[in-house]
Amino acid sequence: METAGKPWTASLRTKVLVPVIAVFAAMLAVTVWFVNHRLNLQIEADARAALTTDDTVFRTLQANHLNYLRVRFQSLANEPKNRAALGTLDFNTIQKQLESILQDENALQQSATLNEHIAFILFTPENDAAEKTEPMIQPETASDALVSASKLNVQRVMHPDDDASPTLSDTVAVGDKLYNLVSVRVYTPEHLLLGVLTVGEEAGLFTAREYFEVTGKPIVFVADGKPVLSTFPSHLESETVGAWFLRTTSGGTKKADRVVRVEVNDGHYFCASGQFSSVKKDASNGYLL
């Protein structure tokens, strides 16, 4: 009887232990999944919060830089020698003075290691229709496309809809580059409008460097949906960046809805997009954080 009872006892133990072990295994799996899920949610929430903060940092840096340009060129426009030259409304006199300003400003930028380049500067007299005015200066780096891209800026400053600011800044894409545009009104000493001075600066490197120094994170600038400048440590394919930008800009109106997970060379990142302020409201120009 004792010998015959051993298999029965072992069978009973098996029937009891297997469900218990299964329940414990299932509970462990559920616990691991729940902890992992909560951890992932927390990591993503932290990433979204960090990216939102980083976006604020970048926008502040960009706004500060554009404000610097506005103040700088408003001051230049009011310098007696410059205002006197612009006030002649003589093509050759104005062209010579603007060439001098362009040369001096780029030398200043280079000496200050700002790594930005003033691509062009032009003056639109007040008595000319902005859309018909030819630039008073058009260096080789200032293509017709650059001049054309500045026309809306000139129009808005020359003929404001209301009590608008006497200056206007914009970021536009021309070819494979982004440009910061600043248009400022120029007045006579009697405060009569002479015209509008417009400056185009290659955008990106200085602000991107500032952003990296503050946040320690890379940024990619996008023009027409394609990368034009990047501080990302790895090479990024244009199609990949375009896909990320499309996903994040079409993901919703809230920043939290515009965060995606991406993978580059076995590295995992959270990615969010932002857009430059644009007079034309061009949604294809922006940046990836």
PDB file of N, CA and C in Angstrom, residues 10-96:
ATOM      1  N   ALA A  10       2.795  11.839  -5.745  1.00  0.00           N
ATOM      2  CA  ALA A  10       3.580  12.653  -6.678  1.00  0.00           C
ATOM      3  C   ALA A  10       2.682  13.315  -7.700  1.00  0.00           C
ATOM      4  N   SER A  11       1.686  12.561  -8.169  1.00  0.00           N
ATOM      5  CA  SER A  11       0.755  13.111  -9.145  1.00  0.00           C
ATOM      6  C   SER A  11      -0.038  14.255  -8.545  1.00  0.00           C
ATOM      7  N   LEU A  12      -0.440  14.105  -7.284  1.00  0.00           N
ATOM      8  CA  LEU A  12      -1.199  15.157  -6.609  1.00  0.00           C
ATOM      9  C   LEU A  12      -0.356  16.417  -6.441  1.00  0.00           C
ATOM     10  N   ARG A  13       0.895  16.178  -6.036  1.00  0.00           N
ATOM     11  CA  ARG A  13       1.797  17.328  -5.881  1.00  0.00           C
ATOM     12  C   ARG A  13       1.980  18.070  -7.206  1.00  0.00           C
ATOM     13  N   THR A  14       2.123  17.294  -8.261  1.00  0.00           N
ATOM     14  CA  THR A  14       2.298  17.910  -9.577  1.00  0.00           C
ATOM     15  C   THR A  14       1.079  18.726  -9.960  1.00  0.00           C
ATOM     16  N   LYS A  15      -0.103  18.139  -9.696  1.00  0.00           N
ATOM     17  CA  LYS A  15      -1.338  18.843 -10.042  1.00  0.00           C
ATOM     18  C   LYS A  15      -1.497  20.133  -9.247  1.00  0.00           C
ATOM     19  N   VAL A  16      -0.962  20.141  -8.027  1.00  0.00           N
ATOM     20  CA  VAL A  16      -1.069  21.342  -7.190  1.00  0.00           C
ATOM     21  C   VAL A  16       0.019  22.353  -7.546  1.00  0.00           C
ATOM     22  N   LEU A  17       1.250  21.871  -7.713  1.00  0.00           N
ATOM     23  CA  LEU A  17       2.383  22.771  -7.932  1.00  0.00           C
ATOM     24  C   LEU A  17       2.356  23.445  -9.304  1.00  0.00           C
ATOM     25  N   VAL A  18       1.966  22.704 -10.324  1.00  0.00           N
ATOM     26  CA  VAL A  18       1.997  23.274 -11.687  1.00  0.00           C
ATOM     27  C   VAL A  18       1.117  24.506 -11.791  1.00  0.00           C
ATOM     28  N   PRO A  19      -0.152  24.464 -11.336  1.00  0.00           N
ATOM     29  CA  PRO A  19      -0.969  25.687 -11.398  1.00  0.00           C
ATOM     30  C   PRO A  19      -0.404  26.821 -10.547  1.00  0.00           C
ATOM     31  N   VAL A  20       0.149  26.441  -9.349  1.00  0.00           N
ATOM     32  CA  VAL A  20       0.709  27.479  -8.478  1.00  0.00           C
ATOM     33  C   VAL A  20       1.894  28.160  -9.161  1.00  0.00           C
ATOM     34  N   ILE A  21       2.775  27.325  -9.722  1.00  0.00           N
ATOM     35  CA  ILE A  21       3.949  27.878 -10.425  1.00  0.00           C
ATOM     36  C   ILE A  21       3.501  28.718 -11.619  1.00  0.00           C
ATOM     37  N   ALA A  22       2.487  28.233 -12.331  1.00  0.00           N
ATOM     38  CA  ALA A  22       1.976  28.964 -13.493  1.00  0.00           C
ATOM     39  C   ALA A  22       1.418  30.321 -13.079  1.00  0.00           C
ATOM     40  N   VAL A  23       0.686  30.300 -11.945  1.00  0.00           N
ATOM     41  CA  VAL A  23       0.112  31.561 -11.444  1.00  0.00           C
ATOM     42  C   VAL A  23       1.224  32.524 -11.053  1.00  0.00           C
ATOM     43  N   PHE A  24       2.240  32.010 -10.330  1.00  0.00           N
ATOM     44  CA  PHE A  24       3.360  32.868  -9.936  1.00  0.00           C
ATOM     45  C   PHE A  24       4.115  33.391 -11.159  1.00  0.00           C
ATOM     46  N   ALA A  25       4.306  32.532 -12.149  1.00  0.00           N
ATOM     47  CA  ALA A  25       5.001  32.948 -13.375  1.00  0.00           C
ATOM     48  C   ALA A  25       4.207  34.025 -14.103  1.00  0.00           C
ATOM     49  N   ALA A  26       2.875  33.802 -14.152  1.00  0.00           N
ATOM     50  CA  ALA A  26       2.029  34.794 -14.813  1.00  0.00           C
ATOM     51  C   ALA A  26       2.055  36.108 -14.055  1.00  0.00           C
ATOM     52  N   MET A  27       1.993  36.020 -12.711  1.00  0.00           N
ATOM     53  CA  MET A  27       2.037  37.243 -11.896  1.00  0.00           C
ATOM     54  C   MET A  27       3.366  37.962 -12.076  1.00  0.00           C
ATOM     55  N   LEU A  28       4.462  37.181 -12.145  1.00  0.00           N
ATOM     56  CA  LEU A  28       5.783  37.777 -12.350  1.00  0.00           C
ATOM     57  C   LEU A  28       5.854  38.455 -13.723  1.00  0.00           C
ATOM     58  N   ALA A  29       5.321  37.779 -14.746  1.00  0.00           N
ATOM     59  CA  ALA A  29       5.343  38.341 -16.093  1.00  0.00           C
ATOM     60  C   ALA A  29       4.524  39.623 -16.166  1.00  0.00           C
ATOM     61  N   VAL A  30       3.354  39.575 -15.526  1.00  0.00           N
ATOM     62  CA  VAL A  30       2.499  40.768 -15.515  1.00  0.00           C
ATOM     63  C   VAL A  30       3.184  41.902 -14.764  1.00  0.00           C
ATOM     64  N   THR A  31       3.823  41.560 -13.622  1.00  0.00           N
ATOM     65  CA  THR A  31       4.520  42.575 -12.837  1.00  0.00           C
ATOM     66  C   THR A  31       5.661  43.196 -13.635  1.00  0.00           C
ATOM     67  N   VAL A  32       6.448  42.337 -14.305  1.00  0.00           N
ATOM     68  CA  VAL A  32       7.565  42.828 -15.125  1.00  0.00           C
ATOM     69  C   VAL A  32       7.039  43.709 -16.255  1.00  0.00           C
ATOM     70  N   TRP A  33       5.962  43.241 -16.909  1.00  0.00           N
ATOM     71  CA  TRP A  33       5.385  44.032 -18.001  1.00  0.00           C
ATOM     72  C   TRP A  33       4.873  45.374 -17.494  1.00  0.00           C
ATOM     73  N   PHE A  34       4.200  45.337 -16.332  1.00  0.00           N
ATOM     74  CA  PHE A  34       3.631  46.570 -15.784  1.00  0.00           C
ATOM     75  C   PHE A  34       4.735  47.553 -15.400  1.00  0.00           C
ATOM     76  N   VAL A  35       5.778  47.031 -14.721  1.00  0.00           N
ATOM     77  CA  VAL A  35       6.885  47.897 -14.321  1.00  0.00           C
ATOM     78  C   VAL A  35       7.585  48.464 -15.553  1.00  0.00           C
ATOM     79  N   ASN A  36       7.812  47.606 -16.551  1.00  0.00           N
ATOM     80  CA  ASN A  36       8.469  48.049 -17.780  1.00  0.00           C
ATOM     81  C   ASN A  36       7.614  49.080 -18.518  1.00  0.00           C
ATOM     82  N   HIS A  37       6.303  48.824 -18.547  1.00  0.00           N
ATOM     83  CA  HIS A  37       5.386  49.748 -19.213  1.00  0.00           C
ATOM     84  C   HIS A  37       5.382  51.100 -18.508  1.00  0.00           C
ATOM     85  N   ARG A  38       5.298  51.070 -17.170  1.00  0.00           N
ATOM     86  CA  ARG A  38       5.300  52.317 -16.410  1.00  0.00           C
ATOM     87  C   ARG A  38       6.624  53.052 -16.568  1.00  0.00           C
ATOM     88  N   LEU A  39       7.712  52.287 -16.609  1.00  0.00           N
ATOM     89  CA  LEU A  39       9.024  52.890 -16.788  1.00  0.00           C
ATOM     90  C   LEU A  39       9.131  53.571 -18.153  1.00  0.00           C
ATOM     91  N   ASN A  40       8.640  52.879 -19.184  1.00  0.00           N
ATOM     92  CA  ASN A  40       8.656  53.459 -20.532  1.00  0.00           C
ATOM     93  C   ASN A  40       7.799  54.720 -20.604  1.00  0.00           C
ATOM     94  N   LEU A  41       6.634  54.669 -19.956  1.00  0.00           N
ATOM     95  CA  LEU A  41       5.774  55.850 -19.934  1.00  0.00           C
ATOM     96  C   LEU A  41       6.459  57.016 -19.238  1.00  0.00           C
ATOM     97  N   GLN A  42       7.161  56.713 -18.135  1.00  0.00           N
ATOM     98  CA  GLN A  42       7.854  57.771 -17.399  1.00  0.00           C
ATOM     99  C   GLN A  42       9.007  58.344 -18.212  1.00  0.00           C
ATOM    100  N   ILE A  43       9.751  57.447 -18.875  1.00  0.00           N
ATOM    101  CA  ILE A  43      10.859  57.898 -19.721  1.00  0.00           C
ATOM    102  C   ILE A  43      10.335  58.793 -20.841  1.00  0.00           C
ATOM    103  N   GLU A  44       9.234  58.371 -21.464  1.00  0.00           N
ATOM    104  CA  GLU A  44       8.659  59.157 -22.549  1.00  0.00           C
ATOM    105  C   GLU A  44       8.122  60.494 -22.044  1.00  0.00           C
ATOM    106  N   ALA A  45       7.492  60.462 -20.862  1.00  0.00           N
ATOM    107  CA  ALA A  45       6.982  61.712 -20.280  1.00  0.00           C
ATOM    108  C   ALA A  45       8.136  62.663 -19.972  1.00  0.00           C
ATOM    109  N   ASP A  46       9.226  62.120 -19.432  1.00  0.00           N
ATOM    110  CA  ASP A  46      10.394  62.943 -19.144  1.00  0.00           C
ATOM    111  C   ASP A  46      10.997  63.509 -20.430  1.00  0.00           C
ATOM    112  N   ALA A  47      11.027  62.672 -21.480  1.00  0.00           N
ATOM    113  CA  ALA A  47      11.572  63.123 -22.762  1.00  0.00           C
ATOM    114  C   ALA A  47      10.715  64.236 -23.355  1.00  0.00           C
ATOM    115  N   ARG A  48       9.399  64.077 -23.266  1.00  0.00           N
ATOM    116  CA  ARG A  48       8.508  65.112 -23.787  1.00  0.00           C
ATOM    117  C   ARG A  48       8.692  66.422 -23.031  1.00  0.00           C
ATOM    118  N   ALA A  49       8.804  66.316 -21.706  1.00  0.00           N
ATOM    119  CA  ALA A  49       9.005  67.519 -20.899  1.00  0.00           C
ATOM    120  C   ALA A  49      10.331  68.184 -21.252  1.00  0.00           C
ATOM    121  N   ALA A  50      11.378  67.360 -21.416  1.00  0.00           N
ATOM    122  CA  ALA A  50      12.698  67.900 -21.757  1.00  0.00           C
ATOM    123  C   ALA A  50      12.673  68.561 -23.128  1.00  0.00           C
ATOM    124  N   LEU A  51      12.005  67.916 -24.096  1.00  0.00           N
ATOM    125  CA  LEU A  51      11.938  68.476 -25.444  1.00  0.00           C
ATOM    126  C   LEU A  51      11.125  69.766 -25.480  1.00  0.00           C
ATOM    127  N   THR A  52      10.094  69.829 -24.667  1.00  0.00           N
ATOM    128  CA  THR A  52       9.313  71.064 -24.581  1.00  0.00           C
ATOM    129  C   THR A  52      10.173  72.198 -24.036  1.00  0.00           C
ATOM    130  N   THR A  53      10.952  71.889 -22.999  1.00  0.00           N
ATOM    131  CA  THR A  53      11.866  72.886 -22.438  1.00  0.00           C
ATOM    132  C   THR A  53      12.923  73.281 -23.460  1.00  0.00           C
ATOM    133  N   ASP A  54      13.475  72.282 -24.152  1.00  0.00           N
ATOM    134  CA  ASP A  54      14.497  72.549 -25.159  1.00  0.00           C
ATOM    135  C   ASP A  54      13.947  73.408 -26.289  1.00  0.00           C
ATOM    136  N   ASP A  55      12.697  73.173 -26.669  1.00  0.00           N
ATOM    137  CA  ASP A  55      12.076  73.970 -27.717  1.00  0.00           C
ATOM    138  C   ASP A  55      11.974  75.432 -27.285  1.00  0.00           C
ATOM    139  N   THR A  56      11.613  75.648 -26.021  1.00  0.00           N
ATOM    140  CA  THR A  56      11.548  77.006 -25.481  1.00  0.00           C
ATOM    141  C   THR A  56      12.924  77.654 -25.492  1.00  0.00           C
ATOM    142  N   VAL A  57      13.947  76.885 -25.133  1.00  0.00           N
ATOM    143  CA  VAL A  57      15.321  77.391 -25.146  1.00  0.00           C
ATOM    144  C   VAL A  57      15.711  77.821 -26.557  1.00  0.00           C
ATOM    145  N   PHE A  58      15.444  76.949 -27.537  1.00  0.00           N
ATOM    146  CA  PHE A  58      15.842  77.277 -28.911  1.00  0.00           C
ATOM    147  C   PHE A  58      15.084  78.501 -29.429  1.00  0.00           C
ATOM    148  N   ARG A  59      13.793  78.545 -29.184  1.00  0.00           N
ATOM    149  CA  ARG A  59      13.004  79.690 -29.655  1.00  0.00           C
ATOM    150  C   ARG A  59      13.506  80.997 -29.029  1.00  0.00           C
ATOM    151  N   THR A  60      13.899  80.926 -27.769  1.00  0.00           N
ATOM    152  CA  THR A  60      14.432  82.109 -27.102  1.00  0.00           C
ATOM    153  C   THR A  60      15.755  82.536 -27.732  1.00  0.00           C
ATOM    154  N   LEU A  61      16.635  81.569 -27.991  1.00  0.00           N
ATOM    155  CA  LEU A  61      17.917  81.879 -28.617  1.00  0.00           C
ATOM    156  C   LEU A  61      17.728  82.462 -30.014  1.00  0.00           C
ATOM    157  N   GLN A  62      16.810  81.872 -30.774  1.00  0.00           N
ATOM    158  CA  GLN A  62      16.544  82.369 -32.134  1.00  0.00           C
ATOM    159  C   GLN A  62      15.956  83.772 -32.080  1.00  0.00           C
ATOM    160  N   ALA A  63      15.022  84.002 -31.165  1.00  0.00           N
ATOM    161  CA  ALA A  63      14.411  85.328 -31.032  1.00  0.00           C
ATOM    162  C   ALA A  63      15.451  86.361 -30.619  1.00  0.00           C
ATOM    163  N   ASN A  64      16.342  85.968 -29.707  1.00  0.00           N
ATOM    164  CA  ASN A  64      17.399  86.884 -29.277  1.00  0.00           C
ATOM    165  C   ASN A  64      18.320  87.251 -30.432  1.00  0.00           C
ATOM    166  N   HIS A  65      18.640  86.251 -31.260  1.00  0.00           N
ATOM    167  CA  HIS A  65      19.532  86.510 -32.387  1.00  0.00           C
ATOM    168  C   HIS A  65      18.862  87.424 -33.411  1.00  0.00           C
ATOM    169  N   LEU A  66      17.591  87.178 -33.712  1.00  0.00           N
ATOM    170  CA  LEU A  66      16.872  88.039 -34.652  1.00  0.00           C
ATOM    171  C   LEU A  66      16.741  89.452 -34.095  1.00  0.00           C
ATOM    172  N   ASN A  67      16.533  89.542 -32.802  1.00  0.00           N
ATOM    173  CA  ASN A  67      16.444  90.866 -32.180  1.00  0.00           C
ATOM    174  C   ASN A  67      17.782  91.595 -32.282  1.00  0.00           C
ATOM    175  N   TYR A  68      18.882  90.837 -32.111  1.00  0.00           N
ATOM    176  CA  TYR A  68      20.214  91.424 -32.288  1.00  0.00           C
ATOM    177  C   TYR A  68      20.366  91.985 -33.697  1.00  0.00           C
ATOM    178  N   LEU A  69      19.931  91.211 -34.691  1.00  0.00           N
ATOM    179  CA  LEU A  69      20.023  91.678 -36.072  1.00  0.00           C
ATOM    180  C   LEU A  69      19.188  92.939 -36.283  1.00  0.00           C
ATOM    181  N   ARG A  70      17.971  92.937 -35.741  1.00  0.00           N
ATOM    182  CA  ARG A  70      17.102  94.103 -35.905  1.00  0.00           C
ATOM    183  C   ARG A  70      17.742  95.361 -35.301  1.00  0.00           C
ATOM    184  N   VAL A  71      18.223  95.212 -34.073  1.00  0.00           N
ATOM    185  CA  VAL A  71      18.833  96.357 -33.394  1.00  0.00           C
ATOM    186  C   VAL A  71      20.093  96.801 -34.119  1.00  0.00           C
ATOM    187  N   ARG A  72      20.894  95.816 -34.538  1.00  0.00           N
ATOM    188  CA  ARG A  72      22.151  96.120 -35.208  1.00  0.00           C
ATOM    189  C   ARG A  72      21.916  96.909 -36.493  1.00  0.00           C
ATOM    190  N   PHE A  73      21.007  96.448 -37.316  1.00  0.00           N
ATOM    191  CA  PHE A  73      20.823  97.099 -38.615  1.00  0.00           C
ATOM    192  C   PHE A  73      19.935  98.332 -38.539  1.00  0.00           C
ATOM    193  N   GLN A  74      19.093  98.423 -37.525  1.00  0.00           N
ATOM    194  CA  GLN A  74      18.380  99.675 -37.304  1.00  0.00           C
ATOM    195  C   GLN A  74      19.380 100.759 -36.909  1.00  0.00           C
ATOM    196  N   SER A  75      20.362 100.360 -36.099  1.00  0.00           N
ATOM    197  CA  SER A  75      21.401 101.302 -35.703  1.00  0.00           C
ATOM    198  C   SER A  75      22.241 101.715 -36.901  1.00  0.00           C
ATOM    199  N   LEU A  76      22.594 100.748 -37.751  1.00  0.00           N
ATOM    200  CA  LEU A  76      23.382 101.068 -38.939  1.00  0.00           C
ATOM    201  C   LEU A  76      22.618 101.995 -39.877  1.00  0.00           C
ATOM    202  N   ALA A  77      21.320 101.732 -40.019  1.00  0.00           N
ATOM    203  CA  ALA A  77      20.517 102.567 -40.907  1.00  0.00           C
ATOM    204  C   ALA A  77      20.467 104.009 -40.430  1.00  0.00           C
ATOM    205  N   ASN A  78      20.594 104.210 -39.113  1.00  0.00           N
ATOM    206  CA  ASN A  78      20.508 105.552 -38.545  1.00  0.00           C
ATOM    207  C   ASN A  78      21.855 106.248 -38.425  1.00  0.00           C
ATOM    208  N   GLU A  79      22.932 105.546 -38.765  1.00  0.00           N
ATOM    209  CA  GLU A  79      24.230 106.209 -38.756  1.00  0.00           C
ATOM    210  C   GLU A  79      24.241 107.310 -39.812  1.00  0.00           C
ATOM    211  N   PRO A  80      24.731 108.491 -39.456  1.00  0.00           N
ATOM    212  CA  PRO A  80      24.661 109.642 -40.379  1.00  0.00           C
ATOM    213  C   PRO A  80      25.188 109.357 -41.783  1.00  0.00           C
ATOM    214  N   LYS A  81      26.349 108.686 -41.890  1.00  0.00           N
ATOM    215  CA  LYS A  81      26.919 108.457 -43.221  1.00  0.00           C
ATOM    216  C   LYS A  81      26.049 107.523 -44.045  1.00  0.00           C
ATOM    217  N   ASN A  82      25.441 106.512 -43.383  1.00  0.00           N
ATOM    218  CA  ASN A  82      24.578 105.592 -44.108  1.00  0.00           C
ATOM    219  C   ASN A  82      23.261 106.255 -44.496  1.00  0.00           C
ATOM    220  N   ARG A  83      22.675 106.971 -43.551  1.00  0.00           N
ATOM    221  CA  ARG A  83      21.412 107.645 -43.830  1.00  0.00           C
ATOM    222  C   ARG A  83      21.586 108.711 -44.908  1.00  0.00           C
ATOM    223  N   ALA A  84      22.724 109.383 -44.888  1.00  0.00           N
ATOM    224  CA  ALA A  84      22.993 110.402 -45.905  1.00  0.00           C
ATOM    225  C   ALA A  84      23.095 109.767 -47.296  1.00  0.00           C
ATOM    226  N   ALA A  85      23.773 108.608 -47.356  1.00  0.00           N
ATOM    227  CA  ALA A  85      23.915 107.928 -48.649  1.00  0.00           C
ATOM    228  C   ALA A  85      22.571 107.430 -49.157  1.00  0.00           C
ATOM    229  N   LEU A  86      21.779 106.820 -48.255  1.00  0.00           N
ATOM    230  CA  LEU A  86      20.461 106.322 -48.652  1.00  0.00           C
ATOM    231  C   LEU A  86      19.542 107.467 -49.041  1.00  0.00           C
ATOM    232  N   GLY A  87      19.713 108.611 -48.390  1.00  0.00           N
ATOM    233  CA  GLY A  87      18.860 109.761 -48.662  1.00  0.00           C
ATOM    234  C   GLY A  87      19.083 110.403 -50.006  1.00  0.00           C
ATOM    235  N   THR A  88      20.218 110.098 -50.632  1.00  0.00           N
ATOM    236  CA  THR A  88      20.464 110.665 -51.968  1.00  0.00           C
ATOM    237  C   THR A  88      19.566 110.029 -53.019  1.00  0.00           C
ATOM    238  N   LEU A  89      19.095 108.802 -52.733  1.00  0.00           N
ATOM    239  CA  LEU A  89      18.303 108.016 -53.690  1.00  0.00           C
ATOM    240  C   LEU A  89      19.026 107.852 -55.026  1.00  0.00           C
ATOM    241  N   ASP A  90      20.352 107.981 -54.967  1.00  0.00           N
ATOM    242  CA  ASP A  90      21.182 107.772 -56.156  1.00  0.00           C
ATOM    243  C   ASP A  90      21.694 106.340 -56.159  1.00  0.00           C
ATOM    244  N   PHE A  91      21.445 105.639 -57.236  1.00  0.00           N
ATOM    245  CA  PHE A  91      21.766 104.217 -57.300  1.00  0.00           C
ATOM    246  C   PHE A  91      23.224 103.947 -56.971  1.00  0.00           C
ATOM    247  N   ASN A  92      24.156 104.633 -57.635  1.00  0.00           N
ATOM    248  CA  ASN A  92      25.578 104.361 -57.459  1.00  0.00           C
ATOM    249  C   ASN A  92      26.041 104.688 -56.048  1.00  0.00           C
ATOM    250  N   THR A  93      25.545 105.793 -55.492  1.00  0.00           N
ATOM    251  CA  THR A  93      25.930 106.179 -54.131  1.00  0.00           C
ATOM    252  C   THR A  93      25.450 105.148 -53.124  1.00  0.00           C
ATOM    253  N   ILE A  94      24.208 104.738 -53.271  1.00  0.00           N
ATOM    254  CA  ILE A  94      23.635 103.748 -52.346  1.00  0.00           C
ATOM    255  C   ILE A  94      24.330 102.408 -52.496  1.00  0.00           C
ATOM    256  N   GLN A  95      24.570 101.996 -53.717  1.00  0.00           N
ATOM    257  CA  GLN A  95      25.225 100.712 -53.950  1.00  0.00           C
ATOM    258  C   GLN A  95      26.607 100.667 -53.310  1.00  0.00           C
ATOM    259  N   LYS A  96      27.362 101.732 -53.469  1.00  0.00           N
ATOM    260  CA  LYS A  96      28.702 101.787 -52.887  1.00  0.00           C
ATOM    261  C   LYS A  96      28.638 101.711 -51.371  1.00  0.00           C
TER     262      LYS A  96
END
